[in-house]
Coordinates of C-alpha atoms in Angstrom, one line a residue:
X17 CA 69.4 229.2 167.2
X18 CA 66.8 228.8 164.7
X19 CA 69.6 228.0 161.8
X20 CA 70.7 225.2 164.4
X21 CA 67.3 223.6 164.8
X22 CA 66.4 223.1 160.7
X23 CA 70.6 221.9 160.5
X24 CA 69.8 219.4 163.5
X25 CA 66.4 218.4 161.8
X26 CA 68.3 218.1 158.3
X27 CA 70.7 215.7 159.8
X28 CA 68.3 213.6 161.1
X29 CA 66.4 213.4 157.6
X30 CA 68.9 212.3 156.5
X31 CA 69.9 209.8 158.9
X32 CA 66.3 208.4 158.8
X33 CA 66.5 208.1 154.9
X34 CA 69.6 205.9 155.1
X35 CA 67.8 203.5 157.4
X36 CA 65.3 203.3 155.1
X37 CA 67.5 202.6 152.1
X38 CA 69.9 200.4 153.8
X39 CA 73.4 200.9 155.4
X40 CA 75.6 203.6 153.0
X41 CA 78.2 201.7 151.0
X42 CA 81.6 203.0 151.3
X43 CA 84.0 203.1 148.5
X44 CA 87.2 202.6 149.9
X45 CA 89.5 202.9 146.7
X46 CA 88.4 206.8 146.7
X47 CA 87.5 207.2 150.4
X48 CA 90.1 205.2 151.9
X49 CA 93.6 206.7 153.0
X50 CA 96.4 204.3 154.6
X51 CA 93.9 201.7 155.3
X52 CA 95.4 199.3 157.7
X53 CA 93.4 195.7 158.6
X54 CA 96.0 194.2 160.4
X55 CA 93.6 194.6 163.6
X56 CA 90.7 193.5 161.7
X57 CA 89.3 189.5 162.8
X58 CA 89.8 188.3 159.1
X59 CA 90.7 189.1 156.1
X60 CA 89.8 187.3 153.0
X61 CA 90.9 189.4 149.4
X62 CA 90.7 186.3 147.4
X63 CA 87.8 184.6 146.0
X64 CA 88.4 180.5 146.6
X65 CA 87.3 177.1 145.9
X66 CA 87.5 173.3 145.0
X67 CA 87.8 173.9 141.1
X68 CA 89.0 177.4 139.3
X69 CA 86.0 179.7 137.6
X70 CA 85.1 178.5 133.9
X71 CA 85.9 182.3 133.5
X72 CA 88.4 185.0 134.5
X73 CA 89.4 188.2 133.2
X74 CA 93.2 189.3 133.1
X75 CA 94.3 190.3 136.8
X76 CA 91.9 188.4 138.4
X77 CA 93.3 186.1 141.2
X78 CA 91.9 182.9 142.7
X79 CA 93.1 180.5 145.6
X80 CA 92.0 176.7 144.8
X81 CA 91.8 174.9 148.5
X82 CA 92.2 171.4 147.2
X83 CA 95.3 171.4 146.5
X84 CA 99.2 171.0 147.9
X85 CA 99.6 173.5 150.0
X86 CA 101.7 176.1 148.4
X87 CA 100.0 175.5 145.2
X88 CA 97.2 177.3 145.6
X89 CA 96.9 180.7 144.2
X90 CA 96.5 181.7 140.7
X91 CA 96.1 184.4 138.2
X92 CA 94.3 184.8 135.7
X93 CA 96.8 186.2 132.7
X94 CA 94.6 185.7 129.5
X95 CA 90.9 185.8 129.2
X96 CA 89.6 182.2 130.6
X97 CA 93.2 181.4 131.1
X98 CA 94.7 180.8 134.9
X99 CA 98.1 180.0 135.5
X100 CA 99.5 179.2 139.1
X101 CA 101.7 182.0 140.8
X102 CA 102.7 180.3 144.1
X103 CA 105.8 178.6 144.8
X104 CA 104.2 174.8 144.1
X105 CA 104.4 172.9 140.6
X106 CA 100.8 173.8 139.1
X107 CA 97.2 172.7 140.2
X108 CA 98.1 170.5 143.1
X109 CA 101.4 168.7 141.6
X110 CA 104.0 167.2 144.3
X111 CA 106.0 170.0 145.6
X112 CA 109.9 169.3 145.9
X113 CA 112.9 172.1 145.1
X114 CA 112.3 171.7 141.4
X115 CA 109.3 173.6 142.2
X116 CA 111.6 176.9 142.6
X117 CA 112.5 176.7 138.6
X118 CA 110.0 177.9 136.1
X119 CA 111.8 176.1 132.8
X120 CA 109.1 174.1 131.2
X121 CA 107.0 173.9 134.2
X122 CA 103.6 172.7 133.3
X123 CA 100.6 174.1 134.9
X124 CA 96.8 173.8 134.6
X125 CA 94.9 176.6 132.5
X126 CA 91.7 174.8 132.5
X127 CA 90.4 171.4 132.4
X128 CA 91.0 171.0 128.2
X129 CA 94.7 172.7 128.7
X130 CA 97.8 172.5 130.0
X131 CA 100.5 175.3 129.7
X132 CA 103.9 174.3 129.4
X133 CA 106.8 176.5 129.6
X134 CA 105.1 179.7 130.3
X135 CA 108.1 181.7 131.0
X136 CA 110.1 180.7 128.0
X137 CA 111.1 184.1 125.7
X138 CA 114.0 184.5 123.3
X139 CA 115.3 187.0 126.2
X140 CA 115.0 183.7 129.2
X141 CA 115.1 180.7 126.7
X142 CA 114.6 177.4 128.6
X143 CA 117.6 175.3 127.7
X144 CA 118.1 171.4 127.8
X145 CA 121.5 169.6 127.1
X146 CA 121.1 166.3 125.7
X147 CA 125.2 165.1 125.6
X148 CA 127.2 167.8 124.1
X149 CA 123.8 169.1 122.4
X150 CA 121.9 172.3 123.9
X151 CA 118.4 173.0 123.2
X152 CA 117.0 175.9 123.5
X153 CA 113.0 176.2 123.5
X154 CA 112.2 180.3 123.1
X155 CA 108.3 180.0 123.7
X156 CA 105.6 178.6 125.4
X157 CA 103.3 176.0 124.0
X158 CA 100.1 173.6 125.1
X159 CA 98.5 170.3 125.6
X160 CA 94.4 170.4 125.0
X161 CA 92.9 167.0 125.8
X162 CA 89.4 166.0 124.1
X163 CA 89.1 162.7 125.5
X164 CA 90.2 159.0 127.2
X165 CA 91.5 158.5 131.0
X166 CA 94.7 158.0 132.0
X167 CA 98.2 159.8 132.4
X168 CA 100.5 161.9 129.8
X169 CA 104.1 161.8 129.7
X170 CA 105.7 165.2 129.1
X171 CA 109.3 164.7 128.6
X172 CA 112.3 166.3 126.3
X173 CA 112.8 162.9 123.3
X174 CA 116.2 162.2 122.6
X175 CA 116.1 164.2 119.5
X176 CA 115.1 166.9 121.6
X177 CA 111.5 167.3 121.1
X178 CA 109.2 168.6 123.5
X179 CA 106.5 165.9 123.7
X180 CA 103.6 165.2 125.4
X181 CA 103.2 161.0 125.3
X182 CA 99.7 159.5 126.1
X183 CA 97.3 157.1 125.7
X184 CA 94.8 159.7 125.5
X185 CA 93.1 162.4 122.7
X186 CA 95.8 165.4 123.1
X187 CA 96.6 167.6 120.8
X188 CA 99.5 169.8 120.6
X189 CA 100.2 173.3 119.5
X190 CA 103.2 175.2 117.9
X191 CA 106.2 174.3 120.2
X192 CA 105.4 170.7 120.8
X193 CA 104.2 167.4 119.7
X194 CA 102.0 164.7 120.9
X195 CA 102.8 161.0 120.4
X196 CA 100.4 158.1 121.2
X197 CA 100.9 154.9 122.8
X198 CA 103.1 155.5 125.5
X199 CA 102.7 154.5 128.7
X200 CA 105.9 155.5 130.3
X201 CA 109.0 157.7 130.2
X202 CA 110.9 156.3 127.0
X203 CA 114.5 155.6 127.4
X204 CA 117.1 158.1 126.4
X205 CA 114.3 160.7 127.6
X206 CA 114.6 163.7 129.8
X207 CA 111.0 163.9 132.4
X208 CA 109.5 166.9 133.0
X209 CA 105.8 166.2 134.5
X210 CA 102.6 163.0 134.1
X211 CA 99.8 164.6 134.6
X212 CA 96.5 162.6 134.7
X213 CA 93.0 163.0 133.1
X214 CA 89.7 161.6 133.9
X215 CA 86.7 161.3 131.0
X216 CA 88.4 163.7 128.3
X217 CA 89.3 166.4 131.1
X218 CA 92.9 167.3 133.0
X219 CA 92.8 167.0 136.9
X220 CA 92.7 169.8 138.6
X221 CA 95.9 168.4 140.8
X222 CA 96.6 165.7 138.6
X223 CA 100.2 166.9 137.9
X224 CA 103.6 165.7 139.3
X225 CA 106.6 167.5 138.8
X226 CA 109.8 165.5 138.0
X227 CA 112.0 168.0 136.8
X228 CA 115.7 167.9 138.3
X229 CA 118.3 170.7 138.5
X230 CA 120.7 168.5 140.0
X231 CA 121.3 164.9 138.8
X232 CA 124.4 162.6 138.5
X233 CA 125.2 159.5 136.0
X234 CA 126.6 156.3 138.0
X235 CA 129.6 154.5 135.2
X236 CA 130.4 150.8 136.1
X237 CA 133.0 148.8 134.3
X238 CA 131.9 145.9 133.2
X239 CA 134.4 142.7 132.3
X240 CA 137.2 143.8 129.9
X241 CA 137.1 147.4 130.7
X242 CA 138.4 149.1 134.2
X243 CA 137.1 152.8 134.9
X244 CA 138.8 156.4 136.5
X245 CA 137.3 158.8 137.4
X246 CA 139.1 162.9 137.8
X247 CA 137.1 166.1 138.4
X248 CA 134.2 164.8 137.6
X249 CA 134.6 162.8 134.8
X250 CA 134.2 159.3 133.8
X251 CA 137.2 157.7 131.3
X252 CA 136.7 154.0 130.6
X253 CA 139.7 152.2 128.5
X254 CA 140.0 148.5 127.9
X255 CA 141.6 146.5 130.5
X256 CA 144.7 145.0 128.8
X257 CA 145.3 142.3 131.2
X258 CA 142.0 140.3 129.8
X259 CA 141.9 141.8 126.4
X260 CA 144.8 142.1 123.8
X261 CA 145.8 145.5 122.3
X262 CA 146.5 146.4 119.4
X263 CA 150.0 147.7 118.6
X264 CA 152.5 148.5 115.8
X265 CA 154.5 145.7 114.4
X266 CA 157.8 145.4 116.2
X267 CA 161.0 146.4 115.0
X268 CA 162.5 143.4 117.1
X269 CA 161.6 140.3 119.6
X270 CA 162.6 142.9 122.3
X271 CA 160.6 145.7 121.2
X272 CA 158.6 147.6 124.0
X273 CA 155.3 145.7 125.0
X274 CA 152.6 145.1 127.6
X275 CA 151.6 140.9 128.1
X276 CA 148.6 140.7 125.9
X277 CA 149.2 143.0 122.8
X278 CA 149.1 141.7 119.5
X279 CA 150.1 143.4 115.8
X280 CA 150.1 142.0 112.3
X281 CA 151.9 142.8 109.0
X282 CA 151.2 141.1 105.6
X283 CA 153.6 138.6 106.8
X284 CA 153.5 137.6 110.5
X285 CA 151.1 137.9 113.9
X286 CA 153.1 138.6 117.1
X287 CA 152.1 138.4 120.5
X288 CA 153.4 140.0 123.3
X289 CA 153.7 136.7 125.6
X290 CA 155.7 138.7 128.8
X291 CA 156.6 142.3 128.9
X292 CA 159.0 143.1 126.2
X293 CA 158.8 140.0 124.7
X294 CA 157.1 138.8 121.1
X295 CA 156.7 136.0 119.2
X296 CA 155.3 135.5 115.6
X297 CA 153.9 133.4 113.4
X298 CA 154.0 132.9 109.6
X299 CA 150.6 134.1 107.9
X300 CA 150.7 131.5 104.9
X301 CA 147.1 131.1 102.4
X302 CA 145.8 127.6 102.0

């Protein structure tokens, strides 16, 4: 009995003492076991907010609220340096189905750089086919701005260049290069993102994504040509009823010919005038 009165008193020692301390901190990573908040009235694991931290360490995660939904949540993979990990096109870019490819996405790191083509390795090499060309880019590169307003143009050249075009301060590093002056896509150029910048710093959701897996080139014939087209593919030949072709000199005024053609030799032009048919002329000097 006496043993159960000083454990009793003990207890409530002890109870008194965390009162006076303040409630007892639990540490669930080495006290917990199955936890389950499914039940629980909220849940919030990630830290969030209008602009990402000036710093991070790697692992650390963070959901920006500011931005297209399903571009909200990154990670931070370097020290200082957060890269997006939802399913959107990087710090508050238009989301469309491009979004689901990670070849040469850019995305927003901080407010002085942009990654581009994160995921690129010589094991998942982001490839780009200019004509019968294939370019193959095997690493991941970067855009730091240091000053001006205004939008970048980031876009495969028609030499195959990765390049980020502005009217702004940008610098590029290994992978990439940085032209002034432009103001738009240039012809001949593949797109890949604009993103905009305000007083020497990238916007937050300043990017748009304008990458497309699927596209499709539209052939007209213009006058003196006619056009077929056969599993996909585009053959345009001169039309021979509006322009002559050439063909080897006939044998003979019957000689096989379409109305139109037309052949020379160091003595005479002939012209097919009806099908099967030539006449010719004498080429004399003067």
């Amino acid at each position: 009995m006496l043993l159960r009165s000083i454990l009793i008193s003990f207890c409530l020692q002890q109870a008194c003492l965390q009162l006076a301390w303040g409630q007892t901190q639990i540490d669930l990573q080495a006290q917990g076991k199955n936890v389950d908040f499914s039940g629980a009235p909220t849940t919030r694991p990630l830290k969030s907010g209008v602009a990402l931290p000036s710093t991070c360490s790697v692992g650390d995660m963070f959901f920006l609220t500011n931005v297209t939904a399903g571009a909200n949540l990154y990670g931070c993979t370097a020290t200082n340096a957060w890269m997006l990990e939802s399913s959107g096109t990087g710090g508050g870019s238009s989301v469309q189905n491009a979004s689901q490819l990670t070849d040469l996405a850019a995305t927003y790191s901080s407010s002085t750089m942009l990654a581009i083509g994160a995921t690129c390795s010589l094991a998942t090499p982001c490839n780009v086919r200019l004509g019968s060309v294939t370019f193959s880019f095997t690493g991941s590169t970067s855009a730091t701005i240091s000053g001006g307003s205004g939008t970048a143009f980031i876009y495969i050249d028609s030499s195959g260049n990765l390049t980020v075009g502005n009217n702004l301060t940008v610098a590029c590093s290994s992978g990439c290069v940085a032209v002034t002056g432009i103001t738009a896509f240039p012809s001949g150029s593949i797109p890949l993102f604009t993103w905009t910048a305000t007083n020497g710093a990238w916007d937050t959701a300043g990017g748009t994504d304008l990458r497309a897996f699927q596209s499709t080139t539209n052939v007209s014939a213009g006058v003196g040509l006619v056009g077929t087209s056969s599993s996909g593919r585009t053959t345009l030949a001169v039309d021979p009823t509006l322009v002559g072709i050439w063909s080897p000199a006939p044998a003979s005024s019957s000689s096989v010919c379409a109305q139109g053609a037309w052949s020379m030799d160091t003595s005479y032009y002939y012209v097919c005038v009806a099908a099967n048919t030539w006449l010719r002329v004498a080429i004399t000097t003067w």
